[in-house]
DNA sequence: CTATGTGAACACTTTCACAGCA
DNA sequence: TGCTGTGAAAGTGTTCACATAG
């Protein structure tokens, strides 16, 4: 049974590839902005800091997206990556904590594209509650429970001080969030069915300092992807 | 020639381990805060979302840090991880862009520990230049060139809008920065000797949405570390 | 008897090299 | 002819299982 370009039925996408897809995507958007009608595995690799063979393997796991002898069409690639990552769905995102970090997140491009949209924001500071941030009225965090997230799978983002993190996580889970992205520097726990990831803004800095010490040479000539998060389905404290 | 506990001469630390060390460290600090005098590979693994054998392998690459039958001393572990990551040195960090993100970074714990300290901050907005942020007077970005970073290896952090990123990077490199951490959503280029890493706050969100779609089961029972950055020694545009 | 440290088996990723199609 | 797509080889990383030290 023949299929149109870009189709591929449920071949598993390797974990390492999933982690690189968002990076290719950013580059593709960039290339498109610069007016490129075509690109190649070599160009993408150069810009992403990975080698061309890896780019081809990664992209081929999504389907047959290129044209031999010619290259790839950025527009098609972007669409296929979006689809693979689930960006063709609609993901409500709830952000708790409207300090500098929370505001930065809510206003960032990444939080209002790829299928995400910020649907509610919370804080506890009376000076902030009631104010408007990115077009949304900030509600008091005590009212997280009033959210009805149970319908669509929703993501809760924690951008509070460390001391408030666990309480906020509990409230978000109680309201039906099925994934938590924790920016607060504190280990938290969730029930087993909730997806949990941490982001630590200084981890990249620490990894950098390791390679700057010269204790090890920076990995390979063109180097790999690195980490800032841990995922733990059902972590314990 | 016998050595004291925790010593190990220059055995190469695997890349994957380097990426996990900052996570163990955060957990260890947490355990210490809670008053733990001892911990185990199992406890650390549970909290980090990785399995116990991996924790032991990771830690043993730093030396013989544990006590058989007993476990690990958090304090010793923290010190050894710090040393391995180069946190026993002093790393000046320069942050450009005092919007919400820049302020969040400058005020974050991670940017003033582990050997890092923010030594200067810049912006272009006349309303911000001259003001004080985290104890530092914000200088105009035109004056980045006046920095003399050439002495100590310094890290430049870019937290500007995308359109300003490349110019800021050039200025930082010109001033002698030997590493760039780019939070702006734009691909930039640096000379070959400069270490470059990207951080994209929404990449974790995108990876999460992949696993939420149910197109693939979340990796393993206890799951691995993930990415937000790309490093590219001497990238081209 | 407990929990580390580690060889050895296994699994996953990356890279190579080239066949195959435009 | 040029660049993708992909088996097969090489290289890393993870997990197992147990000897070993406290």
Short mmCIF file of C-alpha atoms (C1' of nucleotides) in Angstrom, two decimals:
data_model
loop_
_atom_site.label_atom_id
_atom_site.label_comp_id
_atom_site.label_asym_id
_atom_site.label_seq_id
_atom_site.Cartn_x
_atom_site.Cartn_y
_atom_site.Cartn_z
CA UNK A 1 0.00 0.00 0.00
CA UNK A 2 1.75 3.20 -1.20
CA UNK A 3 1.67 6.36 0.88
CA UNK A 4 2.07 10.09 0.20
CA UNK A 5 5.24 11.93 1.16
CA UNK A 6 5.80 12.31 4.83
CA UNK A 7 3.53 9.56 5.97
CA UNK A 8 4.76 6.83 8.21
CA UNK A 9 2.63 4.69 10.39
CA UNK A 10 3.68 4.57 14.02
CA UNK A 11 7.34 3.71 13.75
CA UNK A 12 8.72 4.46 17.19
CA UNK A 13 10.75 7.67 17.34
CA UNK A 14 13.93 7.21 19.40
CA UNK A 15 14.17 9.22 22.56
CA UNK A 16 17.37 10.93 21.48
CA UNK A 17 15.66 12.05 18.31
CA UNK A 18 12.67 13.47 20.16
CA UNK A 19 15.03 15.65 22.17
CA UNK A 20 16.53 17.08 18.97
CA UNK A 21 13.37 17.73 17.02
CA UNK A 22 12.57 21.03 18.76
CA UNK A 23 16.06 22.24 17.90
CA UNK A 24 15.74 21.41 14.23
CA UNK A 25 12.45 23.14 14.29
CA UNK A 26 13.80 26.36 15.62
CA UNK A 27 16.46 26.32 12.94
CA UNK A 28 13.94 25.58 10.23
CA UNK A 29 11.78 28.50 11.31
CA UNK A 30 14.90 30.63 11.15
CA UNK A 31 15.76 29.41 7.65
CA UNK A 32 12.24 30.07 6.53
CA UNK A 33 12.45 33.59 7.94
CA UNK A 34 15.57 34.07 5.82
CA UNK A 35 13.64 32.97 2.75
CA UNK A 36 15.16 29.53 2.16
CA UNK A 37 13.04 27.37 -0.13
CA UNK A 38 15.22 24.36 0.43
CA UNK A 39 17.73 23.07 2.94
CA UNK A 40 20.01 20.07 3.38
CA UNK A 41 21.02 17.69 6.13
CA UNK A 42 24.42 19.30 6.04
CA UNK A 43 23.14 22.84 6.56
CA UNK A 44 20.79 21.76 9.33
CA UNK A 45 23.56 19.80 10.96
CA UNK A 46 25.97 22.70 10.83
CA UNK A 47 23.45 25.04 12.43
CA UNK A 48 22.35 22.55 15.07
CA UNK A 49 25.84 21.42 15.95
CA UNK A 50 25.30 17.79 14.97
CA UNK A 51 26.51 15.82 12.01
CA UNK A 52 24.61 15.44 8.78
CA UNK A 53 24.08 11.69 9.03
CA UNK A 54 22.39 12.16 12.36
CA UNK A 55 20.05 14.76 10.92
CA UNK A 56 19.08 12.37 8.13
CA UNK A 57 18.48 9.48 10.53
CA UNK A 58 16.44 11.69 12.82
CA UNK A 59 14.26 13.07 10.06
CA UNK A 60 13.82 9.71 8.39
CA UNK A 61 12.28 8.38 11.57
CA UNK A 62 9.36 10.72 10.88
CA UNK A 63 8.91 9.48 7.34
CA UNK A 64 10.35 10.11 3.90
CA UNK A 65 10.49 13.87 4.03
CA UNK A 66 13.33 14.80 1.69
CA UNK A 67 14.00 14.65 -2.02
CA UNK A 68 17.17 12.83 -3.08
CA UNK A 69 19.54 15.04 -4.94
CA UNK A 70 17.70 18.17 -3.78
CA UNK A 71 17.25 18.32 -0.02
CA UNK A 72 14.38 19.18 2.31
CA UNK A 73 11.53 21.65 2.14
CA UNK A 74 11.60 23.63 5.42
CA UNK A 75 7.86 24.13 5.41
CA UNK A 76 7.13 20.42 5.13
CA UNK A 77 9.68 19.59 7.80
CA UNK A 78 8.22 22.09 10.24
CA UNK A 79 4.75 20.67 9.75
CA UNK A 80 5.92 17.09 10.20
CA UNK A 81 7.95 17.87 13.31
CA UNK A 82 4.98 19.72 14.77
CA UNK A 83 2.84 16.70 14.13
CA UNK A 84 5.36 14.30 15.61
CA UNK A 85 5.69 16.39 18.76
CA UNK A 86 1.97 16.69 19.20
CA UNK A 87 1.93 20.39 18.36
CA UNK A 88 -1.10 19.83 16.18
CA UNK A 89 -3.11 19.38 19.32
CA UNK A 90 -4.12 22.11 21.73
CA UNK A 91 -2.39 22.12 25.11
CA UNK A 92 -3.67 24.45 27.80
CA UNK A 93 -0.81 25.66 30.00
CA UNK A 94 -1.33 27.07 33.48
CA UNK A 95 1.49 29.12 34.96
CA UNK A 96 1.80 29.67 38.72
CA UNK A 97 4.12 32.41 39.96
CA UNK A 98 4.18 35.79 38.25
CA UNK A 99 7.63 36.89 39.30
CA UNK A 100 10.25 37.67 36.70
CA UNK A 101 10.53 34.09 35.58
CA UNK A 102 6.79 33.49 35.30
CA UNK A 103 6.36 36.67 33.27
CA UNK A 104 9.25 35.74 31.02
CA UNK A 105 7.70 32.33 30.38
CA UNK A 106 4.20 33.64 29.74
CA UNK A 107 5.51 36.23 27.30
CA UNK A 108 7.85 33.86 25.51
CA UNK A 109 7.09 32.73 22.02
CA UNK A 110 7.54 29.07 22.94
CA UNK A 111 4.63 29.15 25.35
CA UNK A 112 2.12 30.35 22.77
CA UNK A 113 3.07 28.26 19.78
CA UNK A 114 3.57 24.58 19.01
CA UNK A 115 0.02 23.96 20.21
CA UNK A 116 0.50 25.53 23.61
CA UNK A 117 -1.45 28.46 24.96
CA UNK A 118 -1.36 29.92 28.42
CA UNK A 119 -4.91 29.64 29.72
CA UNK A 120 -4.50 30.94 33.27
CA UNK A 121 -1.90 32.56 35.50
CA UNK A 122 -1.69 32.67 39.30
CA UNK A 123 0.23 34.34 42.09
CA UNK A 124 -0.22 35.09 45.79
CA UNK A 125 1.16 38.63 45.97
CA UNK A 126 -1.75 41.08 46.50
CA UNK A 127 0.12 43.63 44.39
CA UNK A 128 0.05 41.22 41.44
CA UNK A 129 -3.29 39.43 41.84
CA UNK A 130 -5.87 41.21 39.70
CA UNK A 131 -3.29 42.78 37.42
CA UNK A 132 -3.03 41.80 33.79
CA UNK A 133 -0.10 39.83 32.39
CA UNK A 134 0.07 38.88 28.72
CA UNK A 135 -3.64 39.54 28.37
CA UNK A 136 -4.69 37.43 31.35
CA UNK A 137 -5.88 38.57 34.76
CA UNK A 138 -3.68 37.12 37.48
CA UNK A 139 -5.75 35.06 39.90
CA UNK A 140 -4.93 34.15 43.47
CA UNK A 141 -3.18 30.79 43.80
CA UNK A 142 -5.75 29.68 46.38
CA UNK A 143 -8.14 29.37 43.49
CA UNK A 144 -6.16 26.89 41.42
CA UNK A 145 -8.61 24.24 42.61
CA UNK A 146 -11.42 25.99 40.76
CA UNK A 147 -9.81 25.18 37.42
CA UNK A 148 -11.42 22.34 35.56
CA UNK A 149 -8.47 20.89 33.73
CA UNK A 150 -9.76 17.36 33.77
CA UNK A 151 -11.10 17.63 30.23
CA UNK A 152 -8.11 18.37 28.04
CA UNK A 153 -4.67 17.17 29.12
CA UNK A 154 -3.17 20.28 30.66
CA UNK A 155 0.31 21.25 31.72
CA UNK A 156 1.00 23.06 34.99
CA UNK A 157 4.12 25.22 35.14
CA UNK A 158 5.60 26.05 38.53
CA UNK A 159 7.58 29.30 38.63
CA UNK A 160 7.27 30.03 42.34
CA UNK A 161 9.88 30.22 45.08
CA UNK A 162 11.11 26.81 46.22
CA UNK A 163 9.14 26.89 49.46
CA UNK A 164 5.78 27.13 47.66
CA UNK A 165 6.49 24.50 45.01
CA UNK A 166 5.04 21.36 46.58
CA UNK A 167 1.81 23.05 47.61
CA UNK A 168 1.31 24.45 44.14
CA UNK A 169 2.05 21.08 42.55
CA UNK A 170 -0.54 19.43 44.79
CA UNK A 171 -3.12 22.03 43.85
CA UNK A 172 -2.39 21.65 40.14
CA UNK A 173 -2.63 17.87 40.30
CA UNK A 174 -5.84 18.19 42.29
CA UNK A 175 -7.26 20.39 39.54
CA UNK A 176 -6.54 17.69 36.97
CA UNK A 177 -3.17 18.66 35.46
CA UNK A 178 -1.55 15.66 33.86
CA UNK A 179 1.92 17.12 33.51
CA UNK A 180 4.04 19.40 35.68
CA UNK A 181 7.01 21.45 34.54
CA UNK A 182 8.87 22.61 37.64
CA UNK A 183 11.20 25.61 37.44
CA UNK A 184 11.43 25.97 41.21
CA UNK A 185 14.67 24.70 42.72
CA UNK A 186 13.03 22.06 44.86
CA UNK A 187 12.38 18.36 44.48
CA UNK A 188 8.63 17.71 44.46
CA UNK A 189 6.46 14.61 44.28
CA UNK A 190 3.44 13.74 42.15
CA UNK A 191 1.19 10.69 41.79
CA UNK A 192 2.41 8.03 39.39
CA UNK A 193 0.14 9.00 36.49
CA UNK A 194 1.41 12.58 36.31
CA UNK A 195 4.36 13.43 34.09
CA UNK A 196 6.97 15.50 35.94
CA UNK A 197 9.94 17.41 34.59
CA UNK A 198 12.38 19.80 36.14
CA UNK A 199 14.12 22.74 34.51
CA UNK A 200 17.10 24.31 36.18
CA UNK A 201 18.40 27.40 34.46
CA UNK A 202 21.83 27.00 35.94
CA UNK A 203 22.46 23.40 34.91
CA UNK A 204 23.74 24.48 31.50
CA UNK A 205 26.02 26.90 33.27
CA UNK A 206 27.39 24.11 35.44
CA UNK A 207 27.93 21.80 32.49
CA UNK A 208 29.71 24.64 30.72
CA UNK A 209 32.02 25.16 33.63
CA UNK A 210 32.95 21.49 33.48
CA UNK A 211 34.08 21.79 29.89
CA UNK A 212 35.75 25.14 30.54
CA UNK A 213 37.98 23.69 33.22
CA UNK A 214 39.73 21.74 30.54
CA UNK A 215 39.38 18.60 32.61
CA UNK A 216 37.85 17.05 29.55
CA UNK A 217 37.86 18.20 25.96
CA UNK A 218 34.47 19.37 24.74
CA UNK A 219 32.86 16.16 23.46
CA UNK A 220 33.13 15.83 19.70
CA UNK A 221 33.96 18.22 16.91
CA UNK A 222 30.32 18.85 16.32
CA UNK A 223 28.68 18.22 19.57
CA UNK A 224 25.58 16.75 21.04
CA UNK A 225 22.51 17.75 22.85
CA UNK A 226 22.45 18.35 26.53
CA UNK A 227 20.27 18.36 29.47
CA UNK A 228 18.41 20.56 31.86
CA UNK A 229 15.53 18.40 32.90
CA UNK A 230 14.78 15.16 34.62
CA UNK A 231 11.58 13.34 33.99
CA UNK A 232 10.17 11.10 36.62
CA UNK A 233 6.86 9.36 36.22
CA UNK A 234 5.75 9.10 39.79
CA UNK A 235 8.69 10.30 41.77
CA UNK A 236 9.00 9.92 45.46
CA UNK A 237 10.42 12.36 47.95
CA UNK B 1 50.51 4.54 46.02
CA UNK B 2 47.39 4.64 48.23
CA UNK B 3 45.03 7.61 48.14
CA UNK B 4 42.55 9.15 50.58
CA UNK B 5 38.80 8.85 50.11
CA UNK B 6 37.41 10.65 47.16
CA UNK B 7 40.60 11.00 45.24
CA UNK B 8 40.89 9.79 41.72
CA UNK B 9 43.37 10.96 39.21
CA UNK B 10 41.94 12.15 35.92
CA UNK B 11 39.71 9.29 34.93
CA UNK B 12 37.49 10.65 32.17
CA UNK B 13 33.95 11.43 33.34
CA UNK B 14 31.37 10.29 30.76
CA UNK B 15 29.34 13.01 29.14
CA UNK B 16 26.05 11.51 30.31
CA UNK B 17 27.32 11.55 33.87
CA UNK B 18 28.36 15.20 33.66
CA UNK B 19 24.83 16.08 32.66
CA UNK B 20 23.43 14.33 35.73
CA UNK B 21 25.84 15.63 38.34
CA UNK B 22 24.08 18.99 38.77
CA UNK B 23 20.84 17.12 39.41
CA UNK B 24 22.32 14.90 42.09
CA UNK B 25 23.75 17.98 43.60
CA UNK B 26 20.49 19.77 43.90
CA UNK B 27 19.01 16.71 45.56
CA UNK B 28 21.93 16.40 47.94
CA UNK B 29 21.56 20.00 48.99
CA UNK B 30 17.91 19.28 49.61
CA UNK B 31 18.70 16.20 51.70
CA UNK B 32 21.20 18.17 53.68
CA UNK B 33 18.59 20.86 54.30
CA UNK B 34 16.33 18.13 55.67
CA UNK B 35 19.10 17.06 58.02
CA UNK B 36 20.14 13.78 56.41
CA UNK B 37 23.56 12.62 57.62
CA UNK B 38 23.63 9.77 55.16
CA UNK B 39 22.00 8.78 51.90
CA UNK B 40 22.03 5.83 49.51
CA UNK B 41 22.17 5.24 45.79
CA UNK B 42 18.60 4.06 46.01
CA UNK B 43 17.31 7.21 47.67
CA UNK B 44 19.22 9.46 45.31
CA UNK B 45 17.99 7.45 42.36
CA UNK B 46 14.39 7.62 43.48
CA UNK B 47 14.56 11.38 43.88
CA UNK B 48 16.42 11.96 40.63
CA UNK B 49 14.30 9.61 38.60
CA UNK B 50 17.13 7.28 37.63
CA UNK B 51 18.01 3.82 38.81
CA UNK B 52 20.31 3.09 41.70
CA UNK B 53 22.98 1.30 39.66
CA UNK B 54 23.33 4.38 37.47
CA UNK B 55 23.79 6.58 40.50
CA UNK B 56 26.54 4.31 41.77
CA UNK B 57 28.30 4.22 38.41
CA UNK B 58 28.04 7.97 38.06
CA UNK B 59 29.42 8.67 41.51
CA UNK B 60 32.14 6.08 41.26
CA UNK B 61 33.49 7.88 38.21
CA UNK B 62 34.44 10.69 40.60
CA UNK B 63 36.23 8.38 42.97
CA UNK B 64 35.40 6.08 45.85
CA UNK B 65 32.98 8.30 47.69
CA UNK B 66 30.70 5.89 49.53
CA UNK B 67 31.01 3.48 52.41
CA UNK B 68 29.93 -0.09 51.73
CA UNK B 69 27.11 -1.19 53.95
CA UNK B 70 26.36 2.39 54.95
CA UNK B 71 25.89 4.69 52.00
CA UNK B 72 27.08 8.18 51.10
CA UNK B 73 27.77 11.32 53.08
CA UNK B 74 25.87 14.16 51.39
CA UNK B 75 28.43 16.73 52.41
CA UNK B 76 31.33 14.84 50.86
CA UNK B 77 29.34 14.16 47.70
CA UNK B 78 28.45 17.82 47.28
CA UNK B 79 32.06 18.85 47.65
CA UNK B 80 33.28 16.25 45.17
CA UNK B 81 30.63 17.08 42.58
CA UNK B 82 31.49 20.76 42.94
CA UNK B 83 35.10 19.95 42.33
CA UNK B 84 34.35 17.76 39.32
CA UNK B 85 32.20 20.45 37.75
CA UNK B 86 34.77 23.13 38.30
CA UNK B 87 32.69 24.92 40.92
CA UNK B 88 35.78 25.28 43.07
CA UNK B 89 36.96 27.91 40.64
CA UNK B 90 35.57 31.40 40.27
CA UNK B 91 33.57 32.11 37.11
CA UNK B 92 32.57 35.68 36.34
CA UNK B 93 29.21 35.77 34.57
CA UNK B 94 28.05 38.74 32.51
CA UNK B 95 24.34 38.99 31.76
CA UNK B 96 23.02 41.07 28.87
CA UNK B 97 19.32 41.91 28.77
CA UNK B 98 17.53 43.00 31.94
CA UNK B 99 14.02 42.06 30.93
CA UNK B 100 12.05 39.58 32.98
CA UNK B 101 14.27 36.69 31.99
CA UNK B 102 17.54 38.50 32.67
CA UNK B 103 16.32 39.59 36.09
CA UNK B 104 15.13 36.09 36.90
CA UNK B 105 18.54 34.70 35.98
CA UNK B 106 20.53 37.29 37.90
CA UNK B 107 18.42 36.76 41.01
CA UNK B 108 18.44 32.98 40.78
CA UNK B 109 20.40 30.96 43.25
CA UNK B 110 22.14 29.01 40.51
CA UNK B 111 23.85 32.10 39.13
CA UNK B 112 25.52 33.00 42.40
CA UNK B 113 26.67 29.63 43.61
CA UNK B 114 28.71 26.72 42.24
CA UNK B 115 31.56 29.15 41.66
CA UNK B 116 29.56 31.58 39.55
CA UNK B 117 28.97 35.20 40.33
CA UNK B 118 27.32 37.82 38.19
CA UNK B 119 29.92 40.51 37.68
CA UNK B 120 28.12 42.89 35.32
CA UNK B 121 24.70 43.41 33.78
CA UNK B 122 23.72 45.31 30.63
CA UNK B 123 20.66 46.56 28.78
CA UNK B 124 19.81 49.21 26.18
CA UNK B 125 16.54 50.55 27.59
CA UNK B 126 17.14 54.05 29.00
CA UNK B 127 14.56 53.31 31.69
CA UNK B 128 16.69 50.42 32.90
CA UNK B 129 20.25 51.62 32.33
CA UNK B 130 21.55 53.14 35.56
CA UNK B 131 19.05 51.30 37.73
CA UNK B 132 20.19 48.69 40.20
CA UNK B 133 19.45 44.98 39.76
CA UNK B 134 20.63 42.41 42.28
CA UNK B 135 23.11 44.91 43.67
CA UNK B 136 24.63 45.85 40.32
CA UNK B 137 24.16 49.02 38.31
CA UNK B 138 22.84 48.22 34.84
CA UNK B 139 25.21 49.52 32.18
CA UNK B 140 24.44 50.34 28.57
CA UNK B 141 25.11 47.45 26.20
CA UNK B 142 27.24 49.71 24.00
CA UNK B 143 29.82 49.49 26.74
CA UNK B 144 30.25 45.73 26.78
CA UNK B 145 33.51 46.28 24.92
CA UNK B 146 34.95 48.09 27.94
CA UNK B 147 34.88 44.87 29.95
CA UNK B 148 38.23 43.22 30.36
CA UNK B 149 37.25 39.59 30.54
CA UNK B 150 40.40 38.29 28.93
CA UNK B 151 41.95 37.42 32.30
CA UNK B 152 39.62 34.91 33.90
CA UNK B 153 37.56 32.64 31.70
CA UNK B 154 34.20 34.38 31.72
CA UNK B 155 30.73 33.36 30.62
CA UNK B 156 28.45 35.71 28.70
CA UNK B 157 24.72 35.15 29.07
CA UNK B 158 22.39 36.49 26.38
CA UNK B 159 18.86 37.24 27.58
CA UNK B 160 17.92 39.79 24.93
CA UNK B 161 15.26 39.71 22.23
CA UNK B 162 16.20 37.53 19.26
CA UNK B 163 17.01 40.47 17.01
CA UNK B 164 19.77 41.74 19.30
CA UNK B 165 21.37 38.38 20.01
CA UNK B 166 24.10 38.21 17.37
CA UNK B 167 25.32 41.75 18.04
CA UNK B 168 25.53 41.08 21.76
CA UNK B 169 27.36 37.82 21.17
CA UNK B 170 29.92 39.58 18.98
CA UNK B 171 30.47 42.23 21.63
CA UNK B 172 30.89 39.64 24.38
CA UNK B 173 33.35 37.62 22.34
CA UNK B 174 35.20 40.81 21.49
CA UNK B 175 35.49 41.57 25.21
CA UNK B 176 37.09 38.19 25.81
CA UNK B 177 34.24 35.93 26.89
CA UNK B 178 35.17 32.30 26.33
CA UNK B 179 31.71 30.85 26.68
CA UNK B 180 28.25 32.03 25.63
CA UNK B 181 24.96 30.83 27.02
CA UNK B 182 22.20 31.97 24.68
CA UNK B 183 18.62 32.21 25.94
CA UNK B 184 17.48 34.25 22.93
CA UNK B 185 15.49 32.26 20.39
CA UNK B 186 17.92 32.81 17.54
CA UNK B 187 20.77 30.83 16.08
CA UNK B 188 24.04 32.75 16.51
CA UNK B 189 27.63 32.15 15.50
CA UNK B 190 30.90 32.39 17.43
CA UNK B 191 34.58 31.80 16.62
CA UNK B 192 35.78 28.23 16.97
CA UNK B 193 37.48 28.69 20.35
CA UNK B 194 34.33 29.92 22.09
CA UNK B 195 32.00 27.46 23.78
CA UNK B 196 28.38 28.04 22.79
CA UNK B 197 25.19 26.66 24.30
CA UNK B 198 21.56 27.37 23.76
CA UNK B 199 18.76 27.21 26.28
CA UNK B 200 15.19 27.17 25.09
CA UNK B 201 12.62 27.31 27.87
CA UNK B 202 9.95 25.74 25.74
CA UNK B 203 11.88 22.68 24.60
CA UNK B 204 10.95 20.76 27.73
CA UNK B 205 7.35 21.71 27.08
CA UNK B 206 7.58 20.34 23.55
CA UNK B 207 9.18 17.10 24.69
CA UNK B 208 6.45 16.78 27.29
CA UNK B 209 3.77 17.18 24.69
CA UNK B 210 5.33 14.35 22.72
CA UNK B 211 5.01 11.97 25.63
CA UNK B 212 1.55 13.26 26.49
CA UNK B 213 0.20 12.42 23.06
CA UNK B 214 0.60 8.80 23.92
CA UNK B 215 2.42 8.23 20.65
CA UNK B 216 5.16 6.70 22.71
CA UNK B 217 5.18 5.52 26.29
CA UNK B 218 7.27 7.68 28.59
CA UNK B 219 10.77 6.15 28.26
CA UNK B 220 11.59 3.79 31.07
CA UNK B 221 10.05 3.18 34.44
CA UNK B 222 12.56 5.49 35.97
CA UNK B 223 13.54 7.88 33.31
CA UNK B 224 16.48 9.70 31.92
CA UNK B 225 17.83 13.12 31.55
CA UNK B 226 16.80 15.44 28.81
CA UNK B 227 17.85 18.32 26.80
CA UNK B 228 17.38 21.99 26.35
CA UNK B 229 20.68 23.00 24.91
CA UNK B 230 22.94 22.41 21.98
CA UNK B 231 26.61 22.98 22.25
CA UNK B 232 28.57 23.87 19.20
CA UNK B 233 32.23 24.70 19.32
CA UNK B 234 32.55 27.06 16.41
CA UNK B 235 29.17 26.99 14.77
CA UNK B 236 28.40 28.50 11.43
CA UNK B 237 25.26 30.27 10.39
"C1'" DC C 1 24.05 -8.51 56.75
"C1'" DT C 2 24.00 -4.13 54.09
"C1'" DA C 3 24.96 -1.18 50.34
"C1'" DT C 4 28.89 0.10 47.44
"C1'" DG C 5 31.83 -0.59 43.32
"C1'" DT C 6 32.38 -2.90 39.03
"C1'" DG C 7 33.04 -6.53 35.17
"C1'" DA C 8 30.11 -8.25 31.75
"C1'" DA C 9 25.77 -8.37 29.05
"C1'" DC C 10 22.65 -5.73 26.90
"C1'" DA C 11 20.47 -1.70 24.73
"C1'" DC C 12 20.65 2.38 22.48
"C1'" DT C 13 23.05 6.04 19.58
"C1'" DT C 14 26.14 7.64 16.44
"C1'" DT C 15 28.86 7.28 12.50
"C1'" DC C 16 30.22 5.26 8.21
"C1'" DA C 17 29.68 4.17 3.65
"C1'" DC C 18 27.07 3.39 -0.10
"C1'" DA C 19 22.80 1.96 -2.57
"C1'" DG C 20 18.91 4.25 -4.64
"C1'" DC C 21 16.20 7.79 -6.43
"C1'" DA C 22 15.37 12.52 -8.46
"C1'" DT D 1 25.45 14.02 -10.60
"C1'" DG D 2 23.91 15.14 -5.79
"C1'" DC D 3 21.79 14.30 -1.62
"C1'" DT D 4 18.69 11.40 0.78
"C1'" DG D 5 17.69 7.05 3.29
"C1'" DT D 6 19.51 3.12 5.57
"C1'" DG D 7 21.97 -1.36 6.64
"C1'" DA D 8 26.00 -2.49 9.22
"C1'" DA D 9 29.93 -1.22 12.27
"C1'" DA D 10 31.63 1.28 16.06
"C1'" DG D 11 30.97 3.65 20.16
"C1'" DT D 12 28.35 5.05 24.46
"C1'" DG D 13 25.39 4.38 28.00
"C1'" DT D 14 22.51 1.38 31.03
"C1'" DT D 15 21.41 -2.51 33.65
"C1'" DC D 16 22.42 -6.77 35.90
"C1'" DA D 17 24.41 -9.48 39.26
"C1'" DC D 18 27.73 -10.28 42.51
"C1'" DA D 19 32.24 -9.95 44.78
"C1'" DT D 20 33.79 -6.96 48.28
"C1'" DA D 21 34.35 -3.95 52.19
"C1'" DG D 22 32.42 -2.16 56.34
#
